[in-house]
Tab-separated table of C-alpha atoms in Angstrom:
chain	number	residue	atom	x	y	z
A	1	MET	CA	57.768	-19.829	49.212
A	2	LYS	CA	55.206	-17.791	51.134
A	3	ASN	CA	52.330	-19.427	53.068
A	4	SER	CA	49.802	-18.328	55.652
A	5	LEU	CA	47.626	-19.905	58.319
A	6	GLU	CA	44.604	-18.512	60.109
A	7	GLY	CA	43.313	-19.693	63.444
A	8	ILE	CA	43.365	-19.101	67.185
A	9	HIS	CA	46.645	-18.445	69.021
A	10	PHE	CA	47.175	-21.314	71.476
A	11	GLN	CA	48.299	-18.944	74.272
A	12	THR	CA	46.262	-15.758	73.834
A	13	GLY	CA	43.057	-17.250	72.441
A	14	LYS	CA	42.951	-14.440	69.855
A	15	PRO	CA	42.484	-14.829	66.082
A	16	ILE	CA	45.793	-14.658	64.193
A	17	GLN	CA	47.325	-15.054	60.780
A	18	VAL	CA	50.748	-16.687	60.680
A	19	ILE	CA	52.785	-15.811	57.582
A	20	THR	CA	55.748	-18.047	56.721
A	21	ARG	CA	58.390	-17.812	54.013
A	22	ASP	CA	61.120	-20.333	53.225
A	23	GLY	CA	60.429	-22.311	56.384
A	24	ILE	CA	60.588	-19.311	58.773
A	25	ILE	CA	57.749	-17.451	60.537
A	26	GLN	CA	57.858	-13.968	58.993
A	27	GLU	CA	54.983	-12.347	60.838
A	28	ILE	CA	52.128	-13.087	63.237
A	29	MET	CA	49.215	-10.712	62.668
A	30	GLU	CA	46.400	-10.351	65.172
A	31	LEU	CA	43.004	-10.327	63.428
A	32	GLU	CA	39.641	-8.932	64.475
A	33	SER	CA	38.034	-12.259	63.614
A	34	SER	CA	38.742	-15.532	61.840
A	35	GLU	CA	36.553	-18.098	60.134
A	36	SER	CA	38.853	-20.800	61.465
A	37	LYS	CA	38.295	-21.801	65.078
A	38	ASN	CA	41.230	-24.204	65.043
A	39	LEU	CA	44.166	-23.719	67.370
A	40	ILE	CA	47.596	-22.793	65.996
A	41	ALA	CA	50.484	-23.981	68.149
A	42	PRO	CA	54.195	-24.800	67.877
A	43	GLY	CA	55.090	-28.369	66.907
A	44	PHE	CA	55.597	-30.786	69.781
A	45	VAL	CA	59.111	-31.719	70.918
A	46	ASP	CA	59.702	-35.196	72.391
A	47	LEU	CA	63.158	-35.793	73.884
A	48	GLN	CA	62.547	-39.462	74.707
A	49	VAL	CA	61.326	-41.753	71.912
A	50	ASN	CA	62.475	-45.380	72.060
A	51	GLY	CA	60.407	-46.330	69.024
A	52	PHE	CA	56.918	-46.177	67.561
A	53	GLN	CA	54.391	-48.334	65.680
A	54	GLY	CA	56.406	-51.539	65.726
A	55	ILE	CA	59.843	-49.981	65.122
A	56	ASP	CA	62.423	-50.006	67.924
A	57	PHE	CA	65.523	-47.805	67.769
A	58	ASN	CA	67.255	-50.446	69.908
A	59	ASP	CA	66.629	-53.276	67.450
A	60	SER	CA	69.892	-54.626	66.034
A	61	ASN	CA	68.141	-54.874	62.644
A	62	LEU	CA	67.142	-51.192	62.602
A	63	LYS	CA	67.287	-49.748	59.072
A	64	GLU	CA	67.560	-46.168	57.840
A	65	SER	CA	64.085	-46.527	56.290
A	66	ASP	CA	62.732	-47.371	59.767
A	67	VAL	CA	63.938	-44.006	61.073
A	68	LEU	CA	61.959	-42.292	58.301
A	69	LYS	CA	58.852	-44.339	59.162
A	70	VAL	CA	59.044	-43.292	62.812
A	71	THR	CA	59.605	-39.670	61.779
A	72	ARG	CA	56.454	-39.693	59.645
A	73	ALA	CA	54.513	-41.393	62.462
A	74	MET	CA	55.714	-38.610	64.779
A	75	PHE	CA	54.217	-36.022	62.425
A	76	GLU	CA	50.820	-37.718	62.723
A	77	SER	CA	50.894	-37.161	66.485
A	78	GLY	CA	52.106	-33.555	66.159
A	79	VAL	CA	55.798	-34.095	66.960
A	80	THR	CA	58.080	-31.990	64.744
A	81	THR	CA	61.294	-32.490	66.753
A	82	TYR	CA	62.353	-35.600	68.629
A	83	PHE	CA	65.318	-37.428	70.142
A	84	PRO	CA	65.565	-41.135	69.298
A	85	THR	CA	66.461	-42.799	72.596
A	86	ILE	CA	69.024	-45.582	72.825
A	87	ILE	CA	68.871	-47.635	76.009
A	88	THR	CA	71.123	-50.032	77.900
A	89	ASN	CA	72.420	-52.740	75.570
A	90	SER	CA	75.642	-54.373	74.415
A	91	ASP	CA	78.422	-52.105	73.204
A	92	ASP	CA	77.976	-53.375	69.649
A	93	SER	CA	74.182	-52.931	69.652
A	94	ILE	CA	74.408	-49.365	70.945
A	95	ARG	CA	77.012	-48.526	68.322
A	96	LYS	CA	74.906	-50.059	65.524
A	97	SER	CA	71.762	-48.148	66.493
A	98	LEU	CA	73.641	-44.853	66.766
A	99	LYS	CA	75.309	-45.404	63.402
A	100	THR	CA	72.036	-46.235	61.645
A	101	ILE	CA	70.275	-43.159	63.041
A	102	SER	CA	73.233	-40.977	62.109
A	103	LEU	CA	73.290	-42.326	58.527
A	104	ALA	CA	69.532	-41.750	58.236
A	105	CYS	CA	69.985	-38.124	59.308
A	106	ALA	CA	72.873	-37.563	56.896
A	107	SER	CA	70.979	-39.019	53.930
A	108	ASN	CA	67.555	-37.440	54.438
A	109	GLY	CA	66.952	-33.722	55.009
A	110	LEU	CA	63.536	-34.295	56.594
A	111	ILE	CA	64.988	-36.662	59.206
A	112	GLN	CA	67.963	-34.352	59.754
A	113	SER	CA	65.700	-31.398	60.577
A	114	THR	CA	63.400	-33.463	62.805
A	115	VAL	CA	65.932	-35.567	64.717
A	116	GLN	CA	67.771	-32.755	66.487
A	117	GLY	CA	69.735	-35.059	68.754
A	118	ILE	CA	69.945	-38.519	70.292
A	119	HIS	CA	69.201	-39.383	73.921
A	120	LEU	CA	71.412	-42.085	75.458
A	121	GLU	CA	69.546	-43.588	78.435
A	122	GLY	CA	72.062	-46.024	79.891
A	123	PRO	CA	74.045	-48.150	80.319
A	124	PHE	CA	75.489	-46.039	83.176
A	125	LEU	CA	72.467	-46.628	85.427
A	126	SER	CA	71.721	-48.139	88.833
A	127	LYS	CA	72.026	-51.902	89.218
A	128	GLU	CA	69.329	-51.953	91.902
A	129	GLU	CA	65.911	-53.490	91.318
A	130	GLY	CA	63.423	-50.648	90.880
A	131	PRO	CA	65.734	-47.793	89.873
A	132	ARG	CA	67.078	-49.953	87.036
A	133	GLY	CA	63.555	-50.330	85.674
A	134	ALA	CA	63.406	-52.626	82.644
A	135	HIS	CA	67.043	-52.075	81.624
A	136	PRO	CA	68.956	-55.397	81.348
A	137	LEU	CA	71.236	-55.898	84.346
A	138	LYS	CA	74.014	-57.653	82.423
A	139	TYR	CA	74.866	-54.490	80.479
A	140	ILE	CA	74.666	-51.986	83.356
A	141	GLN	CA	78.090	-50.481	84.080
A	142	ALA	CA	80.016	-47.511	85.484
A	143	PRO	CA	80.427	-44.363	83.339
A	144	ASN	CA	83.226	-44.838	80.824
A	145	TRP	CA	84.411	-41.796	78.882
A	146	GLU	CA	86.368	-43.806	76.311
A	147	LYS	CA	83.316	-45.934	75.530
A	148	PHE	CA	81.017	-42.918	75.398
A	149	SER	CA	83.419	-41.115	73.044
A	150	ALA	CA	83.367	-44.104	70.692
A	151	TRP	CA	79.560	-44.061	70.700
A	152	GLN	CA	79.542	-40.315	70.080
A	153	GLU	CA	81.855	-40.885	67.123
A	154	ALA	CA	79.463	-43.513	65.724
A	155	ALA	CA	76.646	-40.975	66.161
A	156	GLU	CA	78.743	-38.269	64.469
A	157	GLY	CA	78.271	-35.996	67.484
A	158	ARG	CA	74.496	-36.361	67.583
A	159	ILE	CA	74.211	-37.526	71.218
A	160	LYS	CA	72.851	-34.390	72.884
A	161	LEU	CA	71.411	-35.860	76.092
A	162	ILE	CA	72.546	-38.659	78.406
A	163	THR	CA	70.732	-40.076	81.432
A	164	LEU	CA	72.904	-41.657	84.123
A	165	ALA	CA	72.966	-42.630	87.796
A	166	PRO	CA	75.500	-40.396	89.616
A	167	GLU	CA	76.256	-42.858	92.436
A	168	TRP	CA	78.912	-44.600	90.327
A	169	GLU	CA	82.538	-43.810	91.108
A	170	GLY	CA	83.885	-41.364	88.531
A	171	SER	CA	80.411	-40.011	87.691
A	172	PHE	CA	81.211	-36.392	88.457
A	173	GLU	CA	84.299	-36.238	86.248
A	174	PHE	CA	82.280	-37.957	83.519
A	175	ILE	CA	79.447	-35.407	83.860
A	176	GLU	CA	81.923	-32.525	83.615
A	177	LYS	CA	83.388	-33.957	80.394
A	178	CYS	CA	79.911	-34.414	78.910
A	179	VAL	CA	78.948	-30.823	79.686
A	180	GLU	CA	82.244	-29.505	78.282
A	181	SER	CA	81.528	-31.402	75.052
A	182	GLY	CA	78.041	-29.919	74.723
A	183	VAL	CA	76.031	-32.907	75.975
A	184	ASN	CA	73.160	-32.282	78.421
A	185	VAL	CA	73.293	-34.581	81.460
A	186	ALA	CA	70.207	-35.934	83.219
A	187	ILE	CA	69.909	-37.814	86.493
A	188	GLY	CA	67.723	-40.905	86.200
A	189	HIS	CA	67.407	-44.606	87.011
A	190	THR	CA	69.307	-43.756	90.176
A	191	ALA	CA	69.569	-44.771	93.824
A	192	ALA	CA	71.917	-41.869	94.620
A	193	ASN	CA	72.030	-40.244	98.040
A	194	THR	CA	71.737	-36.517	98.738
A	195	THR	CA	75.486	-35.878	98.575
A	196	GLN	CA	75.831	-37.676	95.244
A	197	ILE	CA	72.928	-35.809	93.691
A	198	GLU	CA	74.288	-32.459	94.886
A	199	ALA	CA	77.715	-33.324	93.460
A	200	ALA	CA	76.144	-34.279	90.107
A	201	ILE	CA	74.368	-30.919	89.953
A	202	ARG	CA	77.602	-29.079	90.746
A	203	ALA	CA	79.297	-31.063	87.962
A	204	GLY	CA	76.657	-29.820	85.503
A	205	ALA	CA	73.615	-32.139	85.523
A	206	THR	CA	70.529	-30.101	84.597
A	207	LEU	CA	67.622	-32.547	84.263
A	208	SER	CA	65.727	-35.269	86.114
A	209	THR	CA	64.628	-37.917	83.605
A	210	HIS	CA	60.982	-39.046	84.107
A	211	LEU	CA	61.104	-38.113	87.797
A	212	GLY	CA	59.047	-40.393	90.017
A	213	ASN	CA	59.631	-43.417	87.822
A	214	ALA	CA	62.470	-45.960	87.764
A	215	ALA	CA	62.511	-45.895	91.578
A	216	HIS	CA	62.286	-48.326	94.480
A	217	LEU	CA	58.730	-49.378	95.309
A	218	MET	CA	59.464	-48.414	98.939
A	219	LEU	CA	61.573	-45.389	99.958
A	220	PRO	CA	62.522	-43.671	103.246
A	221	ARG	CA	60.098	-40.808	103.820
A	222	HIS	CA	63.110	-38.440	103.860
A	223	PRO	CA	65.697	-37.924	102.684
A	224	ASN	CA	65.375	-39.704	99.343
A	225	TYR	CA	66.391	-39.086	95.740
A	226	LEU	CA	62.938	-37.863	94.694
A	227	TRP	CA	62.840	-35.041	97.271
A	228	ASP	CA	66.482	-34.153	96.529
A	229	GLN	CA	65.836	-33.716	92.815
A	230	LEU	CA	62.472	-32.037	93.228
A	231	ALA	CA	63.967	-29.483	95.637
A	232	SER	CA	66.799	-28.462	93.306
A	233	GLU	CA	66.150	-25.254	91.389
A	234	LYS	CA	68.942	-26.177	88.960
A	235	LEU	CA	67.278	-29.340	87.706
A	236	TRP	CA	64.609	-29.325	85.022
A	237	MET	CA	62.181	-32.229	85.099
A	238	SER	CA	60.683	-34.461	82.409
A	239	LEU	CA	57.392	-36.252	83.127
A	240	ILE	CA	55.423	-39.082	81.534
A	241	ALA	CA	51.815	-37.959	82.010
A	242	ASP	CA	50.054	-41.011	80.572
A	243	GLY	CA	48.018	-41.946	83.657
A	244	PHE	CA	50.135	-45.049	84.343
A	245	HIS	CA	53.595	-43.768	85.242
A	246	LEU	CA	52.483	-41.258	87.877
A	247	PRO	CA	49.205	-40.815	89.802
A	248	ASP	CA	47.362	-37.512	89.476
A	249	THR	CA	48.285	-36.418	93.010
A	250	VAL	CA	51.997	-36.725	92.216
A	251	LEU	CA	51.631	-34.925	88.875
A	252	LYS	CA	49.770	-32.102	90.635
A	253	VAL	CA	52.512	-31.638	93.255
A	254	PHE	CA	55.372	-31.908	90.749
A	255	LEU	CA	53.779	-29.315	88.460
A	256	LYS	CA	53.300	-26.904	91.368
A	257	VAL	CA	56.919	-27.206	92.505
A	258	LYS	CA	58.477	-26.719	89.045
A	259	PRO	CA	55.806	-24.869	87.046
A	260	LYS	CA	58.169	-23.401	84.442
A	261	THR	CA	60.952	-25.997	84.327
A	262	THR	CA	58.903	-29.109	83.573
A	263	PHE	CA	58.366	-30.641	80.145
A	264	LEU	CA	56.565	-33.716	78.864
A	265	ILE	CA	58.092	-36.784	77.267
A	266	SER	CA	56.264	-39.790	75.860
A	267	ASP	CA	58.986	-42.398	76.562
A	268	ALA	CA	57.211	-44.137	73.665
A	269	THR	CA	58.349	-47.628	72.773
A	270	SER	CA	57.767	-49.611	69.587
A	271	PHE	CA	54.434	-50.714	71.103
A	272	ALA	CA	52.928	-47.225	70.871
A	273	GLY	CA	50.223	-47.410	68.220
A	274	LEU	CA	49.965	-51.233	68.347
A	275	PRO	CA	46.960	-53.329	69.502
A	276	PRO	CA	46.880	-54.872	72.999
A	277	GLY	CA	48.748	-58.162	73.412
A	278	ASN	CA	51.872	-59.948	74.586
A	279	TYR	CA	55.122	-58.822	72.987
A	280	GLN	CA	58.875	-59.409	73.112
A	281	SER	CA	60.947	-56.322	73.888
A	282	PRO	CA	64.713	-55.686	73.889
A	283	ILE	CA	64.015	-53.379	76.856
A	284	GLY	CA	62.065	-55.664	79.184
A	285	GLY	CA	61.951	-59.080	77.497
A	286	GLU	CA	58.365	-60.387	77.690
A	287	VAL	CA	55.992	-57.446	78.057
A	288	VAL	CA	52.237	-56.966	78.052
A	289	LEU	CA	50.245	-54.090	76.530
A	290	ASN	CA	46.773	-54.154	78.050
A	291	LYS	CA	43.576	-52.752	76.566
A	292	ASN	CA	43.931	-49.539	78.614
A	293	GLY	CA	47.364	-48.819	77.123
A	294	ARG	CA	49.483	-49.836	80.134
A	295	LEU	CA	52.769	-51.501	79.128
A	296	TYR	CA	54.367	-53.689	81.801
A	297	MET	CA	56.766	-56.586	82.325
A	298	GLU	CA	54.943	-59.917	82.187
A	299	LYS	CA	56.968	-61.505	85.025
A	300	ASN	CA	56.687	-58.415	87.215
A	301	PRO	CA	53.421	-56.562	86.480
A	302	GLY	CA	54.311	-53.858	89.004
A	303	LEU	CA	57.146	-52.666	86.754
A	304	LEU	CA	56.353	-50.652	83.638
A	305	ALA	CA	58.309	-51.412	80.447
A	306	GLY	CA	58.237	-47.906	79.042
A	307	SER	CA	55.232	-46.285	77.456
A	308	ALA	CA	52.816	-47.047	74.633
A	309	THR	CA	51.586	-43.447	74.605
A	310	SER	CA	52.139	-40.445	72.351
A	311	LEU	CA	52.918	-36.916	73.538
A	312	LEU	CA	49.453	-35.840	72.320
A	313	GLN	CA	47.831	-38.438	74.586
A	314	CYS	CA	49.833	-37.088	77.540
A	315	ILE	CA	48.607	-33.566	76.801
A	316	ASN	CA	45.011	-34.758	76.597
A	317	TYR	CA	45.408	-36.690	79.862
A	318	LEU	CA	46.582	-33.590	81.752
A	319	VAL	CA	43.728	-31.491	80.357
A	320	ASP	CA	41.038	-34.179	80.799
A	321	HIS	CA	42.040	-34.653	84.438
A	322	HIS	CA	42.089	-30.890	85.109
A	323	LEU	CA	45.756	-30.978	86.069
A	324	THR	CA	46.633	-28.078	83.795
A	325	SER	CA	45.162	-25.847	81.096
A	326	VAL	CA	45.316	-26.592	77.368
A	327	GLN	CA	47.773	-23.718	76.947
A	328	GLU	CA	50.073	-24.971	79.704
A	329	ALA	CA	49.987	-28.574	78.484
A	330	ILE	CA	50.913	-27.502	74.946
A	331	GLU	CA	53.751	-25.358	76.301
A	332	MET	CA	55.112	-28.330	78.253
A	333	ALA	CA	55.164	-30.375	75.052
A	334	SER	CA	56.634	-27.742	72.734
A	335	VAL	CA	58.213	-24.580	74.120
A	336	ARG	CA	59.617	-25.978	77.381
A	337	PRO	CA	61.766	-28.812	75.998
A	338	MET	CA	63.287	-26.322	73.549
A	339	GLN	CA	63.956	-23.921	76.422
A	340	PHE	CA	65.699	-26.737	78.285
A	341	LEU	CA	67.954	-27.364	75.284
A	342	ASP	CA	68.450	-23.654	74.578
A	343	ARG	CA	67.852	-21.220	77.457
A	344	GLY	CA	67.598	-18.376	74.922
A	345	TYR	CA	64.653	-19.968	73.098
A	346	SER	CA	61.699	-17.563	72.775
A	347	ARG	CA	58.281	-18.280	74.207
A	348	GLY	CA	55.599	-19.680	71.931
A	349	LEU	CA	54.950	-18.563	68.392
A	350	SER	CA	57.270	-15.764	67.317
A	351	SER	CA	58.612	-14.085	64.187
A	352	GLY	CA	61.979	-15.420	63.105
A	353	SER	CA	61.325	-18.921	64.491
A	354	ILE	CA	61.384	-22.031	62.321
A	355	ALA	CA	57.859	-22.676	61.048
A	356	ASP	CA	57.232	-25.933	62.926
A	357	LEU	CA	53.494	-25.537	63.444
A	358	LEU	CA	50.354	-27.455	64.329
A	359	VAL	CA	46.727	-26.870	63.490
A	360	LEU	CA	44.583	-28.475	66.198
A	361	ASP	CA	40.884	-29.088	66.604
A	362	PHE	CA	40.046	-27.911	70.129
A	363	ASN	CA	36.253	-28.032	69.926
A	364	ARG	CA	36.188	-31.636	71.091
A	365	ALA	CA	36.892	-33.262	74.457
A	366	ASN	CA	40.430	-34.042	73.252
A	367	LEU	CA	42.845	-32.075	71.107
A	368	GLU	CA	43.210	-33.558	67.642
A	369	ILE	CA	45.952	-32.952	65.079
A	370	LEU	CA	44.535	-31.578	61.835
A	371	GLN	CA	47.790	-30.459	60.202
A	372	THR	CA	51.486	-30.721	60.984
A	373	ILE	CA	53.866	-28.269	59.320
A	374	LYS	CA	57.625	-28.860	59.399
A	375	ALA	CA	59.834	-25.899	58.424
A	376	GLY	CA	56.940	-24.392	56.483
A	377	GLU	CA	56.044	-27.594	54.604
A	378	LEU	CA	52.840	-29.554	55.202
A	379	VAL	CA	53.973	-33.030	56.350
A	380	TYR	CA	50.675	-34.362	57.710
A	381	SER	CA	47.017	-33.568	57.106
A	382	LYS	CA	44.082	-35.431	58.611
């Protein structure tokens, strides 16, 4: 089926017509003018989604229908590809969540095309207060290939990204096995020293998960694990740009150091899209979502319990605070994460790409999703 869209190219600012057929972009024609002043951009890609609108991927009662609900909620915020994120939990709970997500993908083509992998964040993380973040201490453990293989089997091979702390004994051999099996390895929730971080990179780690967060409140000025990761040209970096996880000064420096190897994540929890209040979370226990959207642990307000923010809100925050341009912010939420997963991925809108597209209103102070198109099909319209 052939379809077309007219609007303004998100990168060039020029009027275009995008022609799609059977879910693929066939042609992008530059026009002299267009009645539509809306922006056309690639769909957003979020590689860290713990849950959304009351549904938690780490809930032991997670159902296949819940995965579909989150997927449709993602479309409303412009996300056309995402990684459900499973965090530190009991062996049985992790296995159950992975199995449910895998079954949902296998039984529903829309979920299958949208959930392009699963992110396992834990339980191979630091035990230390600060780097551990809100992950429950009792389940934190050393990397275990046999256990990971069993989880990957439950996920039917869908685990595509794992975040771990490389200071554990056996980490480097574990990282090498992950990379050999096609799993991307990220450093995160770590208290590793310089030597351990360098060894992890040599073993094949390629990403720093939400750099600047899940860290000690006080660090040596140098060396420390933030400088070590920031200085590495082999590590990509994911950032939560919601105004709570990192101050503007840090975002500004990080973006200058890694201008082309940084992408945005929401780190959204089930509390994203919910009203302010006190909640119970499998991640942090008793948590508070305040009226400004900050999600934190009730017993330790200095520690965040994930995010209650969408990727669209992160984009708008960067633009509103003059930390980057609209074009750059959209790239960090769409093109860049795909380039991290596939170094051969083309830049921006291009012929031959899957027609995962957004139509955005950019005449307001904030970008607003007007339409979300998944593989050529309209899946959300305001």
